[in-house]
Short mmCIF file of C-alpha atoms in Angstrom, two decimals:
data_model
loop_
_atom_site.label_atom_id
_atom_site.label_comp_id
_atom_site.label_asym_id
_atom_site.label_seq_id
_atom_site.Cartn_x
_atom_site.Cartn_y
_atom_site.Cartn_z
CA UNK A 901 0.00 0.00 0.00
CA UNK A 902 1.30 3.45 -0.91
CA UNK A 903 2.36 5.43 2.14
CA UNK A 904 3.60 8.94 1.47
CA UNK A 905 5.65 9.98 4.54
CA UNK A 906 5.38 13.40 6.15
CA UNK A 907 8.58 13.32 8.21
CA UNK A 908 11.81 11.39 8.65
CA UNK A 909 10.45 9.04 11.31
CA UNK A 910 7.67 7.89 8.96
CA UNK A 911 10.27 7.47 6.22
CA UNK A 912 12.45 5.26 8.45
CA UNK A 913 9.42 3.28 9.63
CA UNK A 914 8.44 2.63 6.01
CA UNK A 915 11.93 1.31 5.27
CA UNK A 916 11.68 -0.97 8.32
CA UNK A 917 8.31 -2.28 7.11
CA UNK A 918 9.77 -3.01 3.69
CA UNK A 919 12.76 -4.86 5.15
CA UNK A 920 10.89 -6.86 7.78
CA UNK A 921 10.36 -10.48 6.74
CA UNK A 922 12.02 -10.06 3.34
CA UNK A 923 15.32 -11.28 1.89
CA UNK A 924 15.91 -8.23 -0.27
CA UNK A 925 14.31 -4.91 -1.04
CA UNK A 926 14.14 -3.72 -4.64
CA UNK A 927 14.11 -0.10 -5.75
CA UNK A 928 10.69 -0.87 -7.25
CA UNK A 929 9.42 -1.85 -3.80
CA UNK A 930 10.55 1.49 -2.39
CA UNK A 931 8.98 3.37 -5.31
CA UNK A 932 5.66 1.62 -4.76
CA UNK A 933 5.68 1.99 -0.98
CA UNK A 934 6.47 5.70 -0.87
CA UNK A 935 4.29 6.72 -3.78
CA UNK A 936 5.44 8.16 -7.08
CA UNK A 937 4.47 11.73 -6.18
CA UNK A 938 6.93 11.94 -3.28
CA UNK A 939 10.11 13.58 -4.55
CA UNK A 940 11.51 14.35 -1.10
CA UNK A 941 11.90 10.73 0.05
CA UNK A 942 13.64 9.76 -3.19
CA UNK A 943 16.34 12.34 -2.48
CA UNK A 944 16.48 11.55 1.23
CA UNK A 945 16.37 7.73 1.30
CA UNK A 946 19.20 6.93 -1.18
CA UNK A 947 21.41 9.51 0.55
CA UNK A 948 20.71 7.95 3.95
CA UNK A 949 21.41 4.48 2.59
CA UNK A 950 24.73 5.64 1.16
CA UNK A 951 25.77 7.19 4.44
CA UNK A 952 24.88 4.09 6.46
CA UNK A 953 25.60 1.02 4.33
CA UNK A 954 26.41 2.05 0.77
CA UNK A 955 29.57 4.07 1.19
CA UNK A 956 31.74 1.04 1.90
CA UNK A 957 30.57 -0.99 -1.11
CA UNK A 958 32.30 -0.05 -4.40
CA UNK A 959 29.86 1.09 -7.06
CA UNK A 960 26.90 1.54 -4.72
CA UNK A 961 27.44 5.28 -4.11
CA UNK A 962 27.51 5.90 -7.87
CA UNK A 963 24.31 3.88 -8.39
CA UNK A 964 22.56 5.77 -5.61
CA UNK A 965 23.81 9.08 -7.01
CA UNK A 966 22.38 8.10 -10.41
CA UNK A 967 18.98 7.40 -8.85
CA UNK A 968 19.06 10.72 -6.98
CA UNK A 969 20.10 12.63 -10.12
CA UNK A 970 17.26 11.09 -12.16
CA UNK A 971 14.77 12.15 -9.51
CA UNK A 972 16.24 15.66 -9.27
CA UNK A 973 16.13 16.16 -13.04
CA UNK A 974 12.46 15.16 -13.10
CA UNK A 975 11.72 17.61 -10.31
CA UNK A 976 13.57 20.32 -12.21
CA UNK A 977 11.46 19.59 -15.30
CA UNK A 978 8.28 19.91 -13.26
CA UNK A 979 7.09 16.31 -13.50
CA UNK A 980 4.29 15.40 -11.12
CA UNK A 981 5.57 11.91 -10.31
CA UNK A 982 8.82 9.96 -10.03
CA UNK A 983 9.88 7.63 -12.86
CA UNK A 984 12.82 5.25 -12.81
CA UNK A 985 13.87 2.84 -15.59
CA UNK A 986 13.24 -0.85 -15.04
CA UNK A 987 16.95 -1.64 -14.93
CA UNK A 988 17.21 0.53 -11.80
CA UNK A 989 13.91 -0.62 -10.33
CA UNK A 990 15.20 -4.21 -10.39
CA UNK A 991 18.28 -3.38 -8.33
CA UNK A 992 18.05 -4.50 -4.72
CA UNK A 993 19.71 -4.32 -1.31
CA UNK A 994 19.79 -7.00 1.35
CA UNK A 995 16.82 -6.63 3.68
CA UNK A 996 18.88 -7.32 6.81
CA UNK A 997 21.37 -4.59 5.92
CA UNK A 998 18.56 -2.14 5.15
CA UNK A 999 16.74 -2.98 8.38
CA UNK A 1000 19.94 -2.54 10.41
CA UNK A 1001 20.57 0.83 8.76
CA UNK A 1002 16.99 1.96 9.41
CA UNK A 1003 17.27 0.99 13.07
CA UNK A 1004 20.42 3.10 13.39
CA UNK A 1005 18.55 6.07 11.92
CA UNK A 1006 15.64 6.04 14.39
CA UNK A 1007 17.33 8.40 16.86
CA UNK A 1008 18.53 10.70 14.10
CA UNK A 1009 15.04 10.75 12.60
CA UNK A 1010 13.44 11.74 15.90
CA UNK A 1011 16.00 14.54 16.33
CA UNK A 1012 15.45 15.89 12.82
CA UNK A 1013 11.67 15.80 13.20
CA UNK A 1014 11.89 17.82 16.40
CA UNK A 1015 14.00 20.57 14.86
CA UNK A 1016 13.00 20.78 11.20
CA UNK A 1017 9.37 21.31 10.26
CA UNK A 1018 7.74 24.08 8.28
CA UNK A 1019 9.90 27.12 9.05
CA UNK A 1020 10.46 29.93 6.53
CA UNK A 1021 8.21 28.12 4.06
CA UNK A 1022 8.77 30.82 1.43
CA UNK A 1023 12.26 29.36 0.98
CA UNK A 1024 10.87 25.88 0.37
CA UNK A 1025 8.55 26.74 -2.53
CA UNK A 1026 8.70 25.57 -6.16
CA UNK A 1027 11.47 27.97 -7.22
CA UNK A 1028 13.74 26.95 -4.36
CA UNK A 1029 12.99 23.30 -5.03
CA UNK A 1030 14.11 23.73 -8.62
CA UNK A 1031 17.30 25.43 -7.43
CA UNK A 1032 17.80 22.53 -5.02
CA UNK A 1033 17.35 20.09 -7.91
CA UNK A 1034 20.13 21.80 -9.88
CA UNK A 1035 22.49 21.72 -6.90
CA UNK A 1036 21.64 18.06 -6.20
CA UNK A 1037 22.50 17.06 -9.77
CA UNK A 1038 25.84 18.87 -9.46
CA UNK A 1039 26.54 17.11 -6.16
CA UNK A 1040 25.69 13.74 -7.72
CA UNK A 1041 28.29 14.36 -10.43
CA UNK A 1042 30.98 14.53 -7.74
CA UNK A 1043 30.18 11.08 -6.32
CA UNK A 1044 31.87 8.76 -8.87
CA UNK A 1045 35.35 10.36 -8.58
CA UNK A 1046 34.98 10.66 -4.81
CA UNK A 1047 34.55 6.90 -4.60
CA UNK A 1048 38.34 6.73 -5.09
CA UNK A 1049 38.75 8.39 -1.69
CA UNK A 1050 37.62 6.22 1.26
CA UNK A 1051 34.26 7.42 2.64
CA UNK A 1052 34.50 10.72 0.73
CA UNK A 1053 31.42 9.92 -1.36
CA UNK A 1054 29.30 10.50 1.76
CA UNK A 1055 30.24 14.21 1.79
CA UNK A 1056 27.81 15.25 -1.01
CA UNK A 1057 25.15 12.91 0.38
CA UNK A 1058 24.80 15.01 3.55
CA UNK A 1059 23.44 18.12 1.77
CA UNK A 1060 21.43 15.91 -0.59
CA UNK A 1061 19.72 14.31 2.41
CA UNK A 1062 19.12 17.79 3.82
CA UNK A 1063 17.48 18.90 0.55
CA UNK A 1064 15.28 15.80 0.57
CA UNK A 1065 14.19 16.46 4.14
CA UNK A 1066 13.60 20.17 3.44
CA UNK A 1067 11.30 19.27 0.53
CA UNK A 1068 9.58 16.55 2.56
CA UNK A 1069 8.67 18.81 5.51
CA UNK A 1070 8.58 22.14 3.60
CA UNK A 1071 11.27 23.69 5.80
CA UNK A 1072 12.84 26.76 4.20
CA UNK A 1073 15.45 27.18 6.91
CA UNK A 1074 16.71 23.66 6.28
CA UNK A 1075 16.74 24.42 2.55
CA UNK A 1076 19.12 27.31 3.24
CA UNK A 1077 21.21 25.07 5.49
CA UNK A 1078 21.38 22.49 2.69
CA UNK A 1079 22.70 25.14 0.30
CA UNK A 1080 25.42 26.04 2.81
CA UNK A 1081 26.27 22.36 3.29
CA UNK A 1082 26.55 22.00 -0.49
CA UNK A 1083 29.23 24.69 -0.58
CA UNK A 1084 31.03 22.94 2.27
CA UNK A 1085 30.81 19.57 0.50
CA UNK A 1086 32.23 21.12 -2.67
CA UNK A 1087 35.10 22.55 -0.64
CA UNK A 1088 35.82 19.19 1.00
CA UNK A 1089 35.75 17.47 -2.38
CA UNK A 1090 38.25 19.96 -3.75
CA UNK A 1091 40.45 19.44 -0.69
CA UNK A 1092 40.44 15.65 -1.11
CA UNK A 1093 41.44 15.94 -4.74
CA UNK A 1094 44.09 18.58 -4.04
CA UNK A 1095 45.69 16.34 -1.42
CA UNK A 1096 45.39 13.35 -3.75
CA UNK A 1097 47.10 15.20 -6.62
CA UNK A 1098 49.92 16.59 -4.51
CA UNK A 1099 50.66 13.45 -2.52
CA UNK A 1100 50.10 10.89 -5.26
CA UNK A 1101 47.79 8.98 -2.95
CA UNK A 1102 44.01 8.67 -2.84
CA UNK A 1103 44.07 8.98 0.93
CA UNK A 1104 43.46 12.44 2.45
CA UNK A 1105 46.56 12.21 4.71
#
């Protein structure tokens, strides 16, 4: 049954429901469960997955970034629902890993729901959401090269998750915070690559 979440806790609970009693969870399952009109969760959920279980698995951050970018482009174009190609919808993640990640996020979700909800809504309107979509696509483009640096691919996922949450709860203040985090993530990415180029190593030390 479609269940469009209204906050992070509901998003995490939906992931737990999907993972409970299953062997794997497909992208198609997530798309059906959240509802195709919910753009916020499809920015937030892949970013959260990358930060919890995906960042240590080669190739997974890039796949998640591709999903996020496809969603962001559709939002930028003004589509009224999310579409993903079948080849992506068939991709899956182990249910036990997803459930463990969701459990870890329960405390974070409760904290975010307490602090971010419906402030400065004028900064969370359609124009700002389109600006967010552009920034998200740019952040997604940084993920594949950052996979060469251990755990660095999570840096752009932090502001992406913030954008997803801002859209989900219509919080303009969080939208502004996400823009600031994007600039910080870009700076960190540049730092990693500067260190990599000067030291001849992919490690940031």
